[in-house]
Amino acid sequence: MTPRNGLVLLVCVAASILESTVPFLFHLKAARADLLLSVVLYLALNDEVVQGAALSLAAGYLSDLTSATPPCLYTFLAVLTFVVIRLAGSAIKTDGGPQSAAVAFAASLIHSSLAAVLFYFVAPGSEGLVLQFVPLFWSALGTAIAAPAVFSVLRRLDKALVPVSDATLVR
Amino acid sequence: MRSLLRRYREPVFVAFLLALPFAIFAAKARKPMSHNLFDRAVLALTAPVEKAIVMAVNGVQDAWHGYVALRGVREENLRLRRDVLHDHNEASALFEVKAENERLKRLLEYADRQSPTRYLVAEVIAVGASPHSHVLRIARGTADGVAQGAPVVAPEGVVGQVAVATAHYADVQLILSPTSAVPAVSQRTRGRSTVKGVGDFTRCKLEYALRTDDLQDGDLLLTAGGPGFFPKGLPIGRVVNVAKRPTGMFTAADVVPAVSFSRLDEVMVVLGHLPPPSSVVNASTIGAPQ
C-alpha cells in the first residue's frame, strides 16, 4: 500500500467517525452529510481505476460497519457509484466548490434512492420500499455542503504527495 | 487467456469488486447481523475515538454552559462575598456533575419503578454513519451483558433494539427504522395496534388499529408487552393525523415518538428480556435505508 492510499484510508476512517459523531453532537436529524460518498466521488473523478475502486470498496465497508445495515449494502453501492461516476467522468467537472457540491447533491439523491430500492428487492422481509423525498433532500443538501471540504482535503493530500519530479514539471 | 486477463485487468477487477459485495449482501441480507473478527477490530479502533470526541465536545459545551449560567451569580457574589468566588472552573464542573446526577437519578428511579426487569444504563456515543441509518451507538457491549435483540428504552419511552453488539459497544436500531414494528396498546381505549417505523425521524405509522377503537389525536400509545417484546406499559408515542375512514377494518394514523432521538445522552438496555427471532424487529432485515 502506498502512503497516499494509506492516507486516503485514514481520511475515510476520519470521515466515518465524523459522520457518526457530528450529527449526534449537534442533534441533527435529517441533514446529515454522507462524507464517505464524497470521498468516493473524488476518487472516481481523480484516481486510477483499480486503486480508486479498491479505496471506494474500503469507504463503503466503513459506511456499512457503522450503519447496522445488512453486510455489504453500502460497500456495493460505493463501488457502483465509483463506476458510474467514472464512466460519466468526462461530462462532470468539479473544479470549483459549487460544481463539486452539485455533483455530490445529485449523487447523494441517486445513491440513497438506489439503496432503498436495492434493499427492497433483496430483503423483501423489510417494511417495503421507503422512499421519502424530504429526508433524502436534506441528506443530499448536507452532503453537497460538505463535499467541497472533503474534495479540498483530498486535493491537498494529493498535491502534498506529488513526487518531486512531477512537482517540478507542474511548475 | 492470461493475456486476455491482462488486457482487461481493470474491468475484470472492478467487476469483481462489484460482484463480491453484492453476492455477500444478497446472501446475508436475510440473516441475523453479526460482526466478524476484522469488523470487531475496526470498531475497537474507531468507537473509542468516537467516544473521546463526544466526551471532549460535551465537556467543552458543558463548561461553557456552566459559565454562562453562573456568570450572573458570580457578579452578584463578587459584590456580596468576594472571598467566596475564587474558582470558577470548579463551579462549572460542579454544575455539570449536578446535572449529570439529576439525569442519572431519574434513570435509576425509573429503573426501580420497573423492577423486576433489569436495566443497564448506557451512554450514547454516536449515531449510524450513514445518513439514512436509524442507529445509535452505545458504550455497552456483550461484556456488560448486552445481547442482540435486547430492548432499549429511555425514561420518556421506547428507543429501539440492539441490532449488533461487540464486547464494549452496541448499535441500537431505533423504532423509526422501516424494519421496526412494536405491538402497542392505547392508554385510553385499550385498543391494540402496531407502531411501524417508516424511516422518518419525526413520526412512525400506526397499523392494525381497529376502526371501532375510536382512536383520537393525542392518544398515548404504550407497549403491549408479552413474552419476547418490550416490557409492558412503556410510552411509545402519541397518535396524530387520525384518518377516519367510512369503510375498512383499520384506522390510519401517524405516531409521534415519545422519545426525541436526536437528544439522547443515556439510554437503558433491558437485560434478560430478549425477543425470539423475528419478533419485534426482524433481525434479518435490520437497518433498512430510507
CSV table of C-alpha atoms in Angstrom, one decimal:
chain,number,residue,atom,x,y,z
A,1,MET,CA,0.0,0.0,0.0
A,2,THR,CA,1.3,3.4,-0.9
A,3,PRO,CA,1.5,6.2,1.6
A,4,ARG,CA,-1.1,8.1,-0.4
A,5,ASN,CA,-3.6,5.2,-0.2
A,6,GLY,CA,-2.9,4.8,3.5
A,7,LEU,CA,-3.7,8.5,4.0
A,8,VAL,CA,-6.8,8.2,1.9
A,9,LEU,CA,-7.9,5.3,4.1
A,10,LEU,CA,-7.2,7.4,7.2
A,11,VAL,CA,-9.4,10.2,5.7
A,12,CYS,CA,-12.1,7.6,5.2
A,13,VAL,CA,-11.9,6.5,8.8
A,14,ALA,CA,-11.9,10.1,9.9
A,15,ALA,CA,-15.0,10.8,7.7
A,16,SER,CA,-16.7,7.8,9.2
A,17,ILE,CA,-16.1,9.0,12.7
A,18,LEU,CA,-17.2,12.5,11.9
A,19,GLU,CA,-20.4,11.1,10.3
A,20,SER,CA,-21.1,9.2,13.5
A,21,THR,CA,-20.3,11.9,16.0
A,22,VAL,CA,-21.2,15.3,14.4
A,23,PRO,CA,-25.0,14.6,13.9
A,24,PHE,CA,-25.1,13.2,17.5
A,25,LEU,CA,-23.3,16.2,19.0
A,26,PHE,CA,-25.3,18.8,17.0
A,27,HIS,CA,-28.6,16.9,17.3
A,28,LEU,CA,-29.0,16.7,13.5
A,29,LYS,CA,-31.9,14.6,12.3
A,30,ALA,CA,-32.0,14.5,8.6
A,31,ALA,CA,-29.4,17.0,7.3
A,32,ARG,CA,-26.6,14.5,7.8
A,33,ALA,CA,-23.7,14.7,5.3
A,34,ASP,CA,-22.5,11.5,3.6
A,35,LEU,CA,-18.8,12.3,3.8
A,36,LEU,CA,-17.7,8.8,2.6
A,37,LEU,CA,-19.8,9.3,-0.5
A,38,SER,CA,-17.9,12.5,-1.2
A,39,VAL,CA,-14.6,10.6,-0.8
A,40,VAL,CA,-15.9,8.0,-3.4
A,41,LEU,CA,-16.9,10.8,-5.8
A,42,TYR,CA,-13.4,12.4,-5.5
A,43,LEU,CA,-11.8,9.0,-6.2
A,44,ALA,CA,-14.0,8.4,-9.2
A,45,LEU,CA,-13.1,11.7,-10.7
A,46,ASN,CA,-9.4,11.8,-9.8
A,47,ASP,CA,-8.0,8.3,-9.2
A,48,GLU,CA,-6.8,5.4,-11.2
A,49,VAL,CA,-9.5,2.8,-11.8
A,50,VAL,CA,-8.1,-0.1,-9.9
A,51,GLN,CA,-6.8,1.9,-7.0
A,52,GLY,CA,-9.9,4.1,-6.8
A,53,ALA,CA,-12.3,1.1,-6.9
A,54,ALA,CA,-10.4,-0.6,-4.1
A,55,LEU,CA,-10.4,2.5,-2.0
A,56,SER,CA,-14.1,3.0,-2.7
A,57,LEU,CA,-14.7,-0.5,-1.5
A,58,ALA,CA,-13.0,0.4,1.7
A,59,ALA,CA,-15.0,3.5,2.1
A,60,GLY,CA,-18.3,1.6,1.6
A,61,TYR,CA,-17.2,-1.0,4.1
A,62,LEU,CA,-16.7,1.6,6.7
A,63,SER,CA,-20.1,3.0,6.0
A,64,ASP,CA,-21.6,-0.5,6.3
A,65,LEU,CA,-19.8,-1.1,9.6
A,66,THR,CA,-21.3,1.8,11.3
A,67,SER,CA,-24.8,1.7,9.9
A,68,ALA,CA,-26.2,-1.6,11.2
A,69,THR,CA,-27.3,-2.4,7.7
A,70,PRO,CA,-27.1,-5.9,6.1
A,71,PRO,CA,-23.5,-6.6,5.2
A,72,CYS,CA,-22.0,-5.0,2.1
A,73,LEU,CA,-25.0,-2.9,1.0
A,74,TYR,CA,-23.1,0.3,1.1
A,75,THR,CA,-19.9,-1.4,0.0
A,76,PHE,CA,-21.6,-2.5,-3.2
A,77,LEU,CA,-23.1,0.9,-3.6
A,78,ALA,CA,-19.8,2.7,-3.1
A,79,VAL,CA,-18.1,0.6,-5.9
A,80,LEU,CA,-21.2,1.1,-8.1
A,81,THR,CA,-21.1,4.8,-7.5
A,82,PHE,CA,-17.4,4.9,-8.4
A,83,VAL,CA,-18.1,3.0,-11.6
A,84,VAL,CA,-21.0,5.2,-12.7
A,85,ILE,CA,-19.2,8.5,-11.9
A,86,ARG,CA,-16.1,7.2,-13.5
A,87,LEU,CA,-18.0,6.4,-16.7
A,88,ALA,CA,-19.7,9.8,-16.7
A,89,GLY,CA,-16.4,11.5,-15.6
A,90,SER,CA,-15.7,13.2,-18.9
A,91,ALA,CA,-19.0,15.0,-18.6
A,92,ILE,CA,-18.5,16.0,-15.0
A,93,LYS,CA,-16.3,18.9,-13.9
A,94,THR,CA,-15.6,19.6,-10.2
A,95,ASP,CA,-13.0,22.4,-10.5
A,96,GLY,CA,-14.9,24.6,-8.1
A,97,GLY,CA,-16.8,24.3,-4.9
A,98,PRO,CA,-20.3,24.8,-6.4
A,99,GLN,CA,-19.6,22.2,-9.0
A,100,SER,CA,-18.5,19.6,-6.6
A,101,ALA,CA,-21.4,20.4,-4.4
A,102,ALA,CA,-23.8,20.0,-7.3
A,103,VAL,CA,-22.3,16.6,-8.2
A,104,ALA,CA,-22.4,15.5,-4.6
A,105,PHE,CA,-26.1,16.6,-4.3
A,106,ALA,CA,-27.2,14.6,-7.3
A,107,ALA,CA,-25.0,11.6,-6.4
A,108,SER,CA,-26.4,11.5,-2.9
A,109,LEU,CA,-30.0,11.6,-4.1
A,110,ILE,CA,-29.4,8.7,-6.5
A,111,HIS,CA,-27.3,6.8,-4.1
A,112,SER,CA,-29.9,6.9,-1.3
A,113,SER,CA,-32.7,6.1,-3.7
A,114,LEU,CA,-30.8,3.2,-5.1
A,115,ALA,CA,-30.1,1.9,-1.5
A,116,ALA,CA,-33.8,1.9,-0.7
A,117,VAL,CA,-34.7,0.1,-4.0
A,118,LEU,CA,-31.9,-2.4,-3.6
A,119,PHE,CA,-32.9,-3.2,-0.1
A,120,TYR,CA,-36.5,-3.7,-1.0
A,121,PHE,CA,-35.7,-6.2,-3.7
A,122,VAL,CA,-33.1,-8.2,-1.9
A,123,ALA,CA,-34.6,-8.1,1.6
A,124,PRO,CA,-38.4,-8.4,1.0
A,125,GLY,CA,-39.0,-9.1,4.7
A,126,SER,CA,-38.5,-5.4,5.3
A,127,GLU,CA,-41.3,-2.9,5.7
A,128,GLY,CA,-41.0,-2.2,1.9
A,129,LEU,CA,-39.8,0.4,-0.4
A,130,VAL,CA,-39.5,3.5,1.7
A,131,LEU,CA,-38.6,6.5,-0.4
A,132,GLN,CA,-39.2,9.8,1.3
A,133,PHE,CA,-38.1,12.8,-0.5
A,134,VAL,CA,-37.7,15.3,2.3
A,135,PRO,CA,-35.1,13.3,4.4
A,136,LEU,CA,-33.3,12.4,1.2
A,137,PHE,CA,-33.2,16.0,0.1
A,138,TRP,CA,-31.8,17.2,3.5
A,139,SER,CA,-29.2,14.5,3.5
A,140,ALA,CA,-28.2,15.4,-0.1
A,141,LEU,CA,-28.0,19.0,0.9
A,142,GLY,CA,-25.8,18.1,3.8
A,143,THR,CA,-23.6,16.1,1.5
A,144,ALA,CA,-23.4,18.9,-1.0
A,145,ILE,CA,-22.3,21.4,1.6
A,146,ALA,CA,-19.6,19.0,3.0
A,147,ALA,CA,-18.4,17.8,-0.4
A,148,PRO,CA,-16.2,20.8,-1.3
A,149,ALA,CA,-14.4,20.5,2.0
A,150,VAL,CA,-13.8,16.8,1.5
A,151,PHE,CA,-12.6,17.4,-2.0
A,152,SER,CA,-10.3,20.1,-0.8
A,153,VAL,CA,-8.8,17.9,1.9
A,154,LEU,CA,-8.1,15.1,-0.7
A,155,ARG,CA,-6.8,17.6,-3.2
A,156,ARG,CA,-4.3,19.0,-0.7
A,157,LEU,CA,-3.3,15.5,0.2
A,158,ASP,CA,-2.7,14.6,-3.4
A,159,LYS,CA,-0.7,17.8,-4.0
A,160,ALA,CA,1.4,17.2,-1.0
A,161,LEU,CA,2.2,13.7,-2.1
A,162,VAL,CA,3.1,14.6,-5.7
A,163,PRO,CA,6.6,13.2,-6.4
A,164,VAL,CA,9.4,15.8,-6.6
A,165,SER,CA,10.0,15.3,-10.3
A,166,ASP,CA,6.3,15.6,-11.1
A,167,ALA,CA,6.1,18.7,-8.9
A,168,THR,CA,8.9,20.3,-10.9
A,169,LEU,CA,7.1,19.5,-14.1
A,170,VAL,CA,4.0,21.0,-12.8
A,171,ARG,CA,5.8,24.2,-12.0
B,1,MET,CA,-6.3,-16.4,-21.6
B,2,ARG,CA,-3.6,-14.8,-19.4
B,3,SER,CA,-3.0,-12.1,-22.0
B,4,LEU,CA,-6.8,-11.5,-22.2
B,5,LEU,CA,-7.0,-11.1,-18.5
B,6,ARG,CA,-4.0,-8.8,-18.6
B,7,ARG,CA,-5.7,-6.7,-21.3
B,8,TYR,CA,-9.0,-6.4,-19.4
B,9,ARG,CA,-7.4,-6.3,-16.0
B,10,GLU,CA,-9.2,-3.1,-14.9
B,11,PRO,CA,-12.7,-4.1,-16.0
B,12,VAL,CA,-12.3,-7.5,-14.5
B,13,PHE,CA,-11.0,-6.2,-11.2
B,14,VAL,CA,-13.8,-3.6,-10.9
B,15,ALA,CA,-16.4,-6.3,-11.9
B,16,PHE,CA,-15.0,-8.5,-9.1
B,17,LEU,CA,-15.2,-5.6,-6.6
B,18,LEU,CA,-18.8,-5.1,-7.7
B,19,ALA,CA,-19.8,-8.7,-7.6
B,20,LEU,CA,-18.2,-9.7,-4.3
B,21,PRO,CA,-20.1,-7.2,-2.0
B,22,PHE,CA,-23.3,-7.8,-3.9
B,23,ALA,CA,-23.1,-11.5,-3.5
B,24,ILE,CA,-22.4,-11.1,0.2
B,25,PHE,CA,-25.3,-8.7,0.6
B,26,ALA,CA,-27.7,-10.9,-1.3
B,27,ALA,CA,-26.6,-13.9,0.7
B,28,LYS,CA,-26.7,-12.3,4.1
B,29,ALA,CA,-29.5,-9.8,3.8
B,30,ARG,CA,-32.0,-12.1,5.4
B,31,LYS,CA,-29.7,-13.5,8.1
B,32,PRO,CA,-29.1,-12.1,11.6
B,33,MET,CA,-26.4,-9.4,11.7
B,34,SER,CA,-23.0,-10.2,13.1
B,35,HIS,CA,-19.5,-8.8,13.2
B,36,ASN,CA,-16.6,-10.8,12.2
B,37,LEU,CA,-13.1,-10.5,13.7
B,38,PHE,CA,-12.0,-7.8,11.3
B,39,ASP,CA,-15.2,-5.8,11.9
B,40,ARG,CA,-14.6,-6.0,15.6
B,41,ALA,CA,-11.0,-4.9,15.2
B,42,VAL,CA,-12.0,-1.9,13.2
B,43,LEU,CA,-14.8,-1.0,15.6
B,44,ALA,CA,-12.4,-1.4,18.5
B,45,LEU,CA,-10.2,1.2,16.9
B,46,THR,CA,-12.9,3.7,15.9
B,47,ALA,CA,-15.5,3.5,18.7
B,48,PRO,CA,-13.1,4.7,21.4
B,49,VAL,CA,-12.2,7.7,19.2
B,50,GLU,CA,-15.9,8.5,18.7
B,51,LYS,CA,-16.4,8.2,22.5
B,52,ALA,CA,-13.4,10.5,23.2
B,53,ILE,CA,-14.7,13.1,20.7
B,54,VAL,CA,-18.2,13.1,22.1
B,55,MET,CA,-16.8,13.4,25.7
B,56,ALA,CA,-14.4,16.2,24.8
B,57,VAL,CA,-17.0,18.2,22.9
B,58,ASN,CA,-19.6,17.7,25.6
B,59,GLY,CA,-17.1,18.7,28.2
B,60,VAL,CA,-16.4,22.0,26.5
B,61,GLN,CA,-20.1,22.6,25.9
B,62,ASP,CA,-20.9,21.9,29.5
B,63,ALA,CA,-18.2,24.1,30.8
B,64,TRP,CA,-19.3,26.9,28.5
B,65,HIS,CA,-23.0,26.5,29.5
B,66,GLY,CA,-21.9,26.3,33.1
B,67,TYR,CA,-20.0,29.6,32.7
B,68,VAL,CA,-23.0,31.3,31.1
B,69,ALA,CA,-25.4,30.1,33.7
B,70,LEU,CA,-23.2,31.1,36.6
B,71,ARG,CA,-21.9,34.4,35.3
B,72,GLY,CA,-24.8,36.4,36.8
B,73,VAL,CA,-24.5,34.7,40.1
B,74,ARG,CA,-20.8,35.3,40.1
B,75,GLU,CA,-21.2,39.1,39.6
B,76,GLU,CA,-23.7,39.2,42.4
B,77,ASN,CA,-21.5,37.2,44.7
B,78,LEU,CA,-18.5,39.3,43.9
B,79,ARG,CA,-20.3,42.3,45.3
B,80,LEU,CA,-21.6,40.4,48.3
B,81,ARG,CA,-19.0,37.9,49.2
B,82,ARG,CA,-15.8,38.5,47.3
B,83,ASP,CA,-13.9,35.9,49.1
B,84,VAL,CA,-16.2,33.0,48.1
B,85,LEU,CA,-16.0,33.1,44.3
B,86,HIS,CA,-12.4,32.3,43.6
B,87,ASP,CA,-12.7,29.1,41.5
B,88,HIS,CA,-15.0,29.5,38.5
B,89,ASN,CA,-13.8,26.3,36.8
B,90,GLU,CA,-14.7,24.3,39.9
B,91,ALA,CA,-18.1,25.8,39.9
B,92,SER,CA,-18.6,24.9,36.3
B,93,ALA,CA,-17.5,21.4,36.9
B,94,LEU,CA,-19.9,21.1,39.9
B,95,PHE,CA,-22.7,22.4,37.8
B,96,GLU,CA,-22.2,19.7,35.2
B,97,VAL,CA,-21.8,17.0,37.9
B,98,LYS,CA,-25.1,18.1,39.4
B,99,ALA,CA,-26.9,18.0,36.0
B,100,GLU,CA,-25.5,14.6,35.4
B,101,ASN,CA,-26.5,13.4,38.8
B,102,GLU,CA,-30.1,14.6,38.2
B,103,ARG,CA,-30.2,12.7,34.9
B,104,LEU,CA,-28.8,9.5,36.4
B,105,LYS,CA,-31.2,9.8,39.4
B,106,ARG,CA,-34.1,10.0,37.0
B,107,LEU,CA,-32.9,6.9,35.2
B,108,LEU,CA,-32.3,5.0,38.4
B,109,GLU,CA,-35.7,5.9,39.8
B,110,TYR,CA,-37.3,4.8,36.6
B,111,ALA,CA,-35.4,1.6,36.7
B,112,ASP,CA,-36.5,1.0,40.3
B,113,ARG,CA,-40.2,1.5,39.3
B,114,GLN,CA,-39.8,-1.0,36.5
B,115,SER,CA,-38.4,-3.9,38.6
B,116,PRO,CA,-38.0,-6.8,38.5
B,117,THR,CA,-36.8,-6.3,34.9
B,118,ARG,CA,-33.1,-5.4,35.0
B,119,TYR,CA,-31.9,-2.3,33.2
B,120,LEU,CA,-28.4,-1.3,32.3
B,121,VAL,CA,-27.7,2.4,31.9
B,122,ALA,CA,-25.7,3.0,28.7
B,123,GLU,CA,-24.1,6.2,27.4
B,124,VAL,CA,-24.8,7.1,23.8
B,125,ILE,CA,-21.6,7.9,21.9
B,126,ALA,CA,-22.6,8.2,18.3
B,127,VAL,CA,-25.2,7.7,15.6
B,128,GLY,CA,-25.1,5.5,12.5
B,129,ALA,CA,-22.5,6.8,10.0
B,130,SER,CA,-24.9,6.5,7.0
B,131,PRO,CA,-27.2,9.5,6.9
B,132,HIS,CA,-30.1,7.1,6.3
B,133,SER,CA,-29.5,4.7,9.1
B,134,HIS,CA,-31.5,4.8,12.3
B,135,VAL,CA,-28.9,3.7,14.7
B,136,LEU,CA,-27.4,4.8,18.0
B,137,ARG,CA,-24.1,3.5,19.2
B,138,ILE,CA,-23.9,2.9,23.0
B,139,ALA,CA,-20.8,2.3,25.1
B,140,ARG,CA,-22.0,-1.0,26.4
B,141,GLY,CA,-21.5,-4.4,24.9
B,142,THR,CA,-21.6,-8.1,25.4
B,143,ALA,CA,-19.1,-7.8,28.2
B,144,ASP,CA,-21.8,-5.9,30.1
B,145,GLY,CA,-24.5,-8.4,29.3
B,146,VAL,CA,-25.9,-6.7,26.3
B,147,ALA,CA,-27.2,-9.1,23.7
B,148,GLN,CA,-28.5,-8.8,20.2
B,149,GLY,CA,-32.3,-8.0,20.2
B,150,ALA,CA,-32.3,-6.6,23.7
B,151,PRO,CA,-34.9,-3.8,24.0
B,152,VAL,CA,-33.5,-0.3,24.7
B,153,VAL,CA,-35.6,2.3,26.5
B,154,ALA,CA,-35.3,5.8,27.9
B,155,PRO,CA,-37.3,7.5,30.7
B,156,GLU,CA,-39.5,9.1,28.1
B,157,GLY,CA,-40.3,5.8,26.3
B,158,VAL,CA,-39.2,3.1,23.9
B,159,VAL,CA,-36.0,3.7,21.9
B,160,GLY,CA,-35.3,0.5,19.9
B,161,GLN,CA,-33.5,-2.7,20.0
B,162,VAL,CA,-29.8,-3.8,19.9
B,163,ALA,CA,-29.0,-4.7,16.3
B,164,VAL,CA,-25.5,-5.8,16.8
B,165,ALA,CA,-23.1,-5.8,19.7
B,166,THR,CA,-19.3,-6.1,20.2
B,167,ALA,CA,-17.6,-6.6,23.5
B,168,HIS,CA,-17.8,-3.0,24.6
B,169,TYR,CA,-20.1,-1.3,22.2
B,170,ALA,CA,-23.5,-2.0,20.6
B,171,ASP,CA,-25.6,-0.5,17.8
B,172,VAL,CA,-29.2,0.2,18.6
B,173,GLN,CA,-31.8,0.1,15.8
B,174,LEU,CA,-34.4,2.8,16.5
B,175,ILE,CA,-38.1,2.3,16.3
B,176,LEU,CA,-38.1,4.8,13.4
B,177,SER,CA,-36.4,2.2,11.2
B,178,PRO,CA,-38.6,0.8,8.4
B,179,THR,CA,-37.9,-2.7,9.8
B,180,SER,CA,-39.2,-1.9,13.2
B,181,ALA,CA,-42.7,-2.9,14.4
B,182,VAL,CA,-43.7,-2.5,18.1
B,183,PRO,CA,-47.0,-4.0,19.4
B,184,ALA,CA,-48.9,-1.2,21.1
B,185,VAL,CA,-52.0,-0.6,23.2
B,186,SER,CA,-53.9,2.7,23.5
B,187,GLN,CA,-53.8,4.0,27.1
B,188,ARG,CA,-57.3,5.5,26.8
B,189,THR,CA,-59.2,2.9,24.7
B,190,ARG,CA,-57.0,-0.1,25.4
B,191,GLY,CA,-57.3,-1.0,21.7
B,192,ARG,CA,-54.3,-2.8,20.3
B,193,SER,CA,-52.3,-1.8,17.2
B,194,THR,CA,-48.8,-1.9,15.8
B,195,VAL,CA,-46.4,1.1,15.6
B,196,LYS,CA,-44.2,0.8,12.5
B,197,GLY,CA,-41.2,2.8,11.5
B,198,VAL,CA,-41.2,4.5,8.1
B,199,GLY,CA,-37.7,5.9,8.1
B,200,ASP,CA,-38.9,9.4,9.1
B,201,PHE,CA,-37.1,10.9,12.0
B,202,THR,CA,-40.2,12.6,13.4
B,203,ARG,CA,-43.0,10.0,13.1
B,204,CYS,CA,-44.0,6.4,12.8
B,205,LYS,CA,-47.0,4.8,11.2
B,206,LEU,CA,-49.9,3.2,13.1
B,207,GLU,CA,-51.1,0.0,11.7
B,208,TYR,CA,-53.8,-2.6,12.5
B,209,ALA,CA,-55.8,-0.2,14.8
B,210,LEU,CA,-59.4,-1.3,14.5
B,211,ARG,CA,-61.8,1.3,13.2
B,212,THR,CA,-64.1,0.6,16.1
B,213,ASP,CA,-61.4,1.6,18.6
B,214,ASP,CA,-62.3,5.3,18.4
B,215,LEU,CA,-58.7,6.5,18.4
B,216,GLN,CA,-58.2,10.3,18.7
B,217,ASP,CA,-55.4,12.7,18.1
B,218,GLY,CA,-53.3,12.9,21.2
B,219,ASP,CA,-54.0,9.4,22.5
B,220,LEU,CA,-50.9,7.9,24.2
B,221,LEU,CA,-49.7,4.5,22.9
B,222,LEU,CA,-48.0,2.2,25.3
B,223,THR,CA,-46.1,-1.0,24.7
B,224,ALA,CA,-48.4,-4.0,24.8
B,225,GLY,CA,-45.8,-6.3,26.3
B,226,GLY,CA,-46.0,-10.0,26.0
B,227,PRO,CA,-43.2,-12.6,26.0
B,228,GLY,CA,-40.3,-11.6,23.8
B,229,PHE,CA,-41.4,-7.9,23.4
B,230,PHE,CA,-40.7,-4.7,25.1
B,231,PRO,CA,-41.7,-4.6,28.8
B,232,LYS,CA,-45.4,-3.7,29.1
B,233,GLY,CA,-46.6,-0.1,29.6
B,234,LEU,CA,-43.7,1.9,28.2
B,235,PRO,CA,-44.7,5.0,26.3
B,236,ILE,CA,-44.2,4.7,22.5
B,237,GLY,CA,-45.7,8.0,21.4
B,238,ARG,CA,-48.9,10.0,20.7
B,239,VAL,CA,-51.3,9.4,17.9
B,240,VAL,CA,-51.7,12.2,15.3
B,241,ASN,CA,-53.4,12.6,12.0
B,242,VAL,CA,-56.1,10.1,12.6
B,243,ALA,CA,-57.9,9.4,9.3
B,244,LYS,CA,-61.4,8.1,9.9
B,245,ARG,CA,-62.5,6.0,7.0
B,246,PRO,CA,-66.1,5.1,6.4
B,247,THR,CA,-65.1,1.6,5.3
B,248,GLY,CA,-62.5,-0.9,6.0
B,249,MET,CA,-61.3,-2.6,9.2
B,250,PHE,CA,-58.5,-0.3,10.3
B,251,THR,CA,-57.9,3.3,11.1
B,252,ALA,CA,-54.9,5.1,9.6
B,253,ALA,CA,-52.8,7.4,11.7
B,254,ASP,CA,-49.3,8.6,12.5
B,255,VAL,CA,-47.5,8.3,15.8
B,256,VAL,CA,-45.1,11.0,17.1
B,257,PRO,CA,-42.5,9.1,19.2
B,258,ALA,CA,-42.3,9.9,22.9
B,259,VAL,CA,-38.5,10.0,22.7
B,260,SER,CA,-36.5,12.7,21.0
B,261,PHE,CA,-33.9,10.5,19.4
B,262,SER,CA,-31.6,13.3,18.5
B,263,ARG,CA,-31.3,14.3,22.1
B,264,LEU,CA,-30.5,11.1,23.9
B,265,ASP,CA,-27.4,11.2,26.1
B,266,GLU,CA,-28.2,8.0,28.0
B,267,VAL,CA,-30.4,5.0,27.4
B,268,MET,CA,-31.2,1.8,29.3
B,269,VAL,CA,-30.8,-1.6,27.9
B,270,VAL,CA,-33.3,-4.1,29.2
B,271,LEU,CA,-31.4,-7.2,30.3
B,272,GLY,CA,-32.8,-10.7,30.4
B,273,HIS,CA,-35.7,-9.7,28.2
B,274,LEU,CA,-34.8,-10.9,24.8
B,275,PRO,CA,-37.3,-11.4,22.0
B,276,PRO,CA,-37.4,-14.6,20.0
B,277,PRO,CA,-36.0,-14.4,16.4
B,278,SER,CA,-38.1,-12.3,14.0
B,279,SER,CA,-40.3,-10.7,16.6
B,280,VAL,CA,-40.4,-7.0,17.2
B,281,VAL,CA,-37.6,-6.2,14.8
B,282,ASN,CA,-36.9,-8.6,12.1
B,283,ALA,CA,-33.3,-9.3,12.8
B,284,SER,CA,-32.7,-10.4,9.2
B,285,THR,CA,-33.6,-7.1,7.8
B,286,ILE,CA,-32.4,-4.7,10.4
B,287,GLY,CA,-31.1,-1.4,9.0
B,288,ALA,CA,-33.2,-0.6,6.0
B,289,PRO,CA,-32.1,2.5,4.4
B,290,GLN,CA,-34.6,5.3,3.6
